[in-house]
Short mmCIF file of C-alpha atoms in Angstrom, two decimals:
data_model
loop_
_atom_site.label_atom_id
_atom_site.label_comp_id
_atom_site.label_asym_id
_atom_site.label_seq_id
_atom_site.Cartn_x
_atom_site.Cartn_y
_atom_site.Cartn_z
CA GLU A 33 -5.51 6.09 32.84
CA ALA A 34 -2.86 8.39 31.11
CA GLN A 35 -3.75 11.80 33.36
CA VAL A 36 -2.56 15.17 34.75
CA THR A 37 -4.05 15.27 38.23
CA GLN A 38 -4.49 18.60 40.08
CA ASN A 39 -5.56 19.35 43.16
CA PRO A 40 -7.58 21.05 44.75
CA ARG A 41 -10.17 21.89 42.25
CA TYR A 42 -11.53 24.77 43.72
CA LEU A 43 -10.08 26.91 46.21
CA ILE A 44 -10.92 30.29 48.38
CA THR A 45 -8.31 31.79 50.29
CA VAL A 46 -7.61 35.07 51.82
CA THR A 47 -4.80 37.61 50.90
CA GLY A 48 -1.51 36.93 51.91
CA LYS A 49 -1.67 32.99 53.07
CA LYS A 50 0.59 31.12 51.38
CA LEU A 51 -1.20 27.88 49.34
CA THR A 52 0.31 25.27 47.00
CA VAL A 53 -1.63 24.16 44.23
CA THR A 54 -0.58 20.05 43.27
CA CYS A 55 -0.18 18.73 39.98
CA SER A 56 1.06 15.08 39.13
CA GLN A 57 1.28 13.02 35.82
CA ASN A 58 1.71 9.50 35.10
CA MET A 59 3.13 9.61 31.66
CA ASN A 60 6.41 9.83 32.42
CA HIS A 61 6.63 13.11 30.62
CA GLU A 62 9.87 15.15 30.76
CA TYR A 63 7.77 18.67 30.27
CA MET A 64 5.09 20.33 32.38
CA SER A 65 3.76 23.47 32.52
CA TRP A 66 1.49 25.76 34.55
CA TYR A 67 -0.68 28.03 32.76
CA ARG A 68 -3.70 30.62 34.05
CA GLN A 69 -6.48 31.12 32.04
CA ASP A 70 -8.46 34.58 32.25
CA PRO A 71 -11.25 35.76 30.34
CA GLY A 72 -10.36 37.20 26.78
CA LEU A 73 -6.82 36.41 27.61
CA GLY A 74 -6.63 32.61 26.46
CA LEU A 75 -3.84 30.70 28.67
CA ARG A 76 -0.69 32.71 29.61
CA GLN A 77 2.00 30.25 30.73
CA ILE A 78 3.60 30.84 34.47
CA TYR A 79 6.53 28.64 34.45
CA TYR A 80 7.67 25.56 32.71
CA SER A 81 9.99 22.66 33.84
CA MET A 82 12.19 20.50 31.14
CA ASN A 83 13.01 17.90 33.39
CA VAL A 84 13.81 16.98 37.14
CA GLU A 85 15.59 20.41 38.59
CA VAL A 86 14.93 22.27 35.73
CA THR A 87 12.31 25.16 35.54
CA ASP A 88 11.96 28.29 33.90
CA LYS A 89 9.82 31.54 33.75
CA GLY A 90 6.95 31.58 31.22
CA ASP A 91 4.84 34.61 30.33
CA VAL A 92 3.56 35.95 33.72
CA PRO A 93 5.68 34.29 36.82
CA GLU A 94 5.56 37.42 39.30
CA GLY A 95 4.00 36.21 42.09
CA TYR A 96 4.25 32.39 41.60
CA LYS A 97 7.01 29.69 42.78
CA VAL A 98 7.46 26.19 41.17
CA SER A 99 9.79 23.17 41.84
CA ARG A 100 10.46 19.91 40.16
CA LYS A 101 11.97 17.42 42.69
CA GLU A 102 10.59 14.58 41.11
CA LYS A 103 9.69 13.77 37.14
CA ARG A 104 5.81 13.36 37.99
CA ASN A 105 4.90 16.64 40.31
CA PHE A 106 5.19 20.04 39.75
CA PRO A 107 3.58 22.06 42.12
CA LEU A 108 2.88 25.41 41.96
CA ILE A 109 3.22 27.89 44.90
CA LEU A 110 1.96 31.25 45.99
CA GLU A 111 3.62 32.55 48.80
CA SER A 112 1.52 35.71 49.41
CA PRO A 113 -1.37 35.40 47.16
CA SER A 114 -3.13 39.01 45.95
CA PRO A 115 -6.64 39.25 44.72
CA ASN A 116 -4.99 40.16 41.09
CA GLN A 117 -4.12 36.12 41.30
CA THR A 118 -7.72 35.08 41.13
CA SER A 119 -8.11 32.85 38.22
CA LEU A 120 -7.81 29.56 36.83
CA TYR A 121 -5.18 27.62 36.96
CA PHE A 122 -4.15 24.66 34.48
CA CYS A 123 -1.40 22.18 35.02
CA ALA A 124 -0.23 20.13 31.67
CA SER A 125 2.48 17.78 30.81
CA SER A 126 4.17 16.64 27.29
CA THR A 127 6.94 14.56 25.92
CA GLY A 128 8.21 17.65 24.23
CA GLY A 129 8.22 18.64 20.27
CA ASP A 130 5.16 18.33 18.80
CA TYR A 131 3.21 16.63 20.67
CA GLY A 132 1.08 19.11 22.59
CA TYR A 133 0.07 18.96 25.89
CA THR A 134 -2.39 17.03 28.11
CA PHE A 135 -4.04 19.35 30.61
CA GLY A 136 -5.37 18.99 34.16
CA SER A 137 -8.99 19.60 34.94
CA GLY A 138 -7.93 23.37 36.27
CA THR A 139 -8.26 24.55 39.60
CA ARG A 140 -10.23 27.83 40.15
CA LEU A 141 -8.73 30.07 42.53
CA THR A 142 -10.09 32.73 44.47
CA VAL A 143 -8.07 35.38 46.39
CA VAL A 144 -10.37 37.57 49.05
CA ALA B 162 8.03 36.64 19.22
CA GLN B 163 5.24 34.56 18.40
CA SER B 164 1.29 35.34 18.64
CA VAL B 165 -1.84 34.25 17.87
CA THR B 166 -5.15 36.27 16.89
CA GLN B 167 -8.23 34.55 16.96
CA LEU B 168 -10.26 36.81 14.95
CA ASP B 169 -14.15 36.25 16.64
CA SER B 170 -14.61 36.17 19.92
CA HIS B 171 -17.99 34.40 19.56
CA VAL B 172 -19.38 32.42 16.53
CA SER B 173 -23.11 31.55 16.59
CA VAL B 174 -23.85 28.84 14.02
CA SER B 175 -26.94 26.88 13.62
CA GLU B 176 -27.02 22.96 13.82
CA GLY B 177 -25.96 21.32 10.62
CA THR B 178 -24.47 24.17 9.21
CA PRO B 179 -20.80 24.53 8.10
CA VAL B 180 -18.56 26.01 11.35
CA LEU B 181 -15.41 28.04 10.64
CA LEU B 182 -13.05 29.57 12.96
CA ARG B 183 -10.39 31.94 12.06
CA CYS B 184 -6.56 32.20 13.59
CA ASN B 185 -3.98 33.89 12.10
CA TYR B 186 -0.44 33.50 13.47
CA SER B 187 3.02 35.22 13.90
CA SER B 188 6.06 33.41 13.99
CA SER B 189 9.37 34.11 13.29
CA TYR B 190 9.89 30.28 12.49
CA SER B 191 8.16 27.98 10.65
CA PRO B 192 5.61 27.21 13.33
CA SER B 193 3.57 24.30 14.85
CA LEU B 194 0.21 25.00 15.28
CA PHE B 195 -2.56 23.54 17.23
CA TRP B 196 -6.59 24.21 18.13
CA TYR B 197 -7.43 23.17 21.59
CA VAL B 198 -11.31 22.45 22.53
CA GLN B 199 -12.92 23.27 26.11
CA HIS B 200 -15.98 22.57 26.95
CA PRO B 201 -17.63 24.25 29.75
CA ASN B 202 -16.04 23.08 33.22
CA LYS B 203 -13.92 21.14 31.60
CA GLY B 204 -9.93 21.10 30.76
CA LEU B 205 -8.50 21.45 27.31
CA GLN B 206 -8.24 18.58 24.70
CA LEU B 207 -6.04 18.55 21.84
CA LEU B 208 -8.37 18.85 18.68
CA LEU B 209 -5.63 18.78 15.57
CA LYS B 210 -2.06 19.72 15.30
CA TYR B 211 0.17 20.96 12.22
CA THR B 212 3.70 20.08 12.40
CA SER B 213 5.29 20.98 8.97
CA ALA B 214 3.92 17.78 7.11
CA ALA B 215 0.54 17.92 5.24
CA THR B 216 -1.22 21.09 5.04
CA LEU B 217 -4.36 20.14 5.39
CA VAL B 218 -4.59 18.23 8.99
CA LYS B 219 -7.68 16.55 10.36
CA GLY B 220 -8.66 16.27 13.69
CA ILE B 221 -11.19 14.39 16.00
CA ASN B 222 -14.89 14.81 15.65
CA GLY B 223 -14.80 15.80 12.00
CA PHE B 224 -12.68 18.83 12.48
CA GLU B 225 -10.32 20.15 9.74
CA ALA B 226 -7.89 22.84 9.69
CA GLU B 227 -5.91 24.05 7.04
CA PHE B 228 -2.31 25.38 7.05
CA LYS B 229 -1.81 28.58 4.57
CA LYS B 230 1.71 30.05 5.50
CA SER B 231 1.05 32.87 2.63
CA GLU B 232 -2.02 33.92 4.59
CA THR B 233 -0.46 32.99 8.01
CA SER B 234 -3.47 31.20 8.78
CA PHE B 235 -4.61 28.09 10.39
CA HIS B 236 -8.67 28.52 10.03
CA LEU B 237 -10.67 25.46 12.05
CA THR B 238 -13.79 24.23 9.94
CA LYS B 239 -16.26 21.45 10.29
CA PRO B 240 -18.62 20.78 7.67
CA SER B 241 -21.85 19.95 9.99
CA ALA B 242 -22.13 21.64 13.42
CA HIS B 243 -23.64 19.28 16.03
CA MET B 244 -25.17 20.66 19.44
CA SER B 245 -22.04 18.91 21.39
CA ASP B 246 -19.64 21.07 19.43
CA ALA B 247 -20.66 23.75 22.04
CA ALA B 248 -17.22 25.12 23.46
CA GLU B 249 -14.54 27.64 23.47
CA TYR B 250 -11.68 27.12 21.05
CA PHE B 251 -8.27 28.21 21.07
CA CYS B 252 -5.42 28.48 18.50
CA VAL B 253 -2.10 27.70 19.84
CA VAL B 254 1.25 28.57 18.04
CA ARG B 255 4.49 26.48 19.69
CA HIS B 256 7.48 28.86 20.57
CA PHE B 257 10.08 27.57 18.81
CA ASN B 258 12.86 28.23 20.85
CA TYR B 259 11.71 28.42 24.05
CA GLY B 260 10.99 24.88 25.44
CA GLN B 261 7.63 23.94 25.50
CA ASN B 262 5.69 27.91 25.94
CA PHE B 263 2.69 27.17 23.79
CA VAL B 264 1.36 30.84 23.13
CA PHE B 265 -2.72 30.68 23.24
CA GLY B 266 -5.10 32.76 21.52
CA PRO B 267 -7.60 34.63 23.43
CA GLY B 268 -10.41 32.13 22.28
CA THR B 269 -13.71 31.65 19.88
CA ARG B 270 -16.67 30.65 21.80
CA LEU B 271 -18.92 28.46 19.68
CA SER B 272 -22.35 28.57 20.33
CA VAL B 273 -25.02 26.04 18.53
CA LEU B 274 -28.23 26.53 17.59
CA PRO B 275 -31.00 24.18 17.44
#
């Protein structure tokens, strides 16, 4: 089944403790993105990648890192999480152009 | 810069009545526009998309949207609401010159009353 898989689905952590949210897609898509969803704000792009080793900032990149060492994987790293990063995070992949994104099921992160 | 306005944060309809979810966009270029749906505690699913072909676009589950350039609108409609349509709906414009940055509107929550 074609899908984007994120892990974990739920995560509670403490301020300052580094964490990684994994994302993997099995569709051989070039493009991958991370979004965060907050009430009343819709989804905002954090980082995106156009291919292996090619990444760029989205609209809200502060406090986040990404890497794209393999085409299928695009982990999101929070080196020193803070409470304002409490949010619902979505990973997505796309072939590019106007095909739209396929989204993962989301990771609900709480930073206390 | 591209942006999206969804005029209603919440729309409530009775089952069997028409649905109208409004979306206006701002884009410096000829845009690509999408509607996504998010059911409670689920990911996002693509409903339909406009990519400069036909201005009336048909999507899944009986939804349609019409691209009106003169009004910079891309409203989502359905003739008859079903209980299963209750969800959050996002209008999205593709940022043409910025990789695959899809700019999302704030969302409209659709409630369907029995």
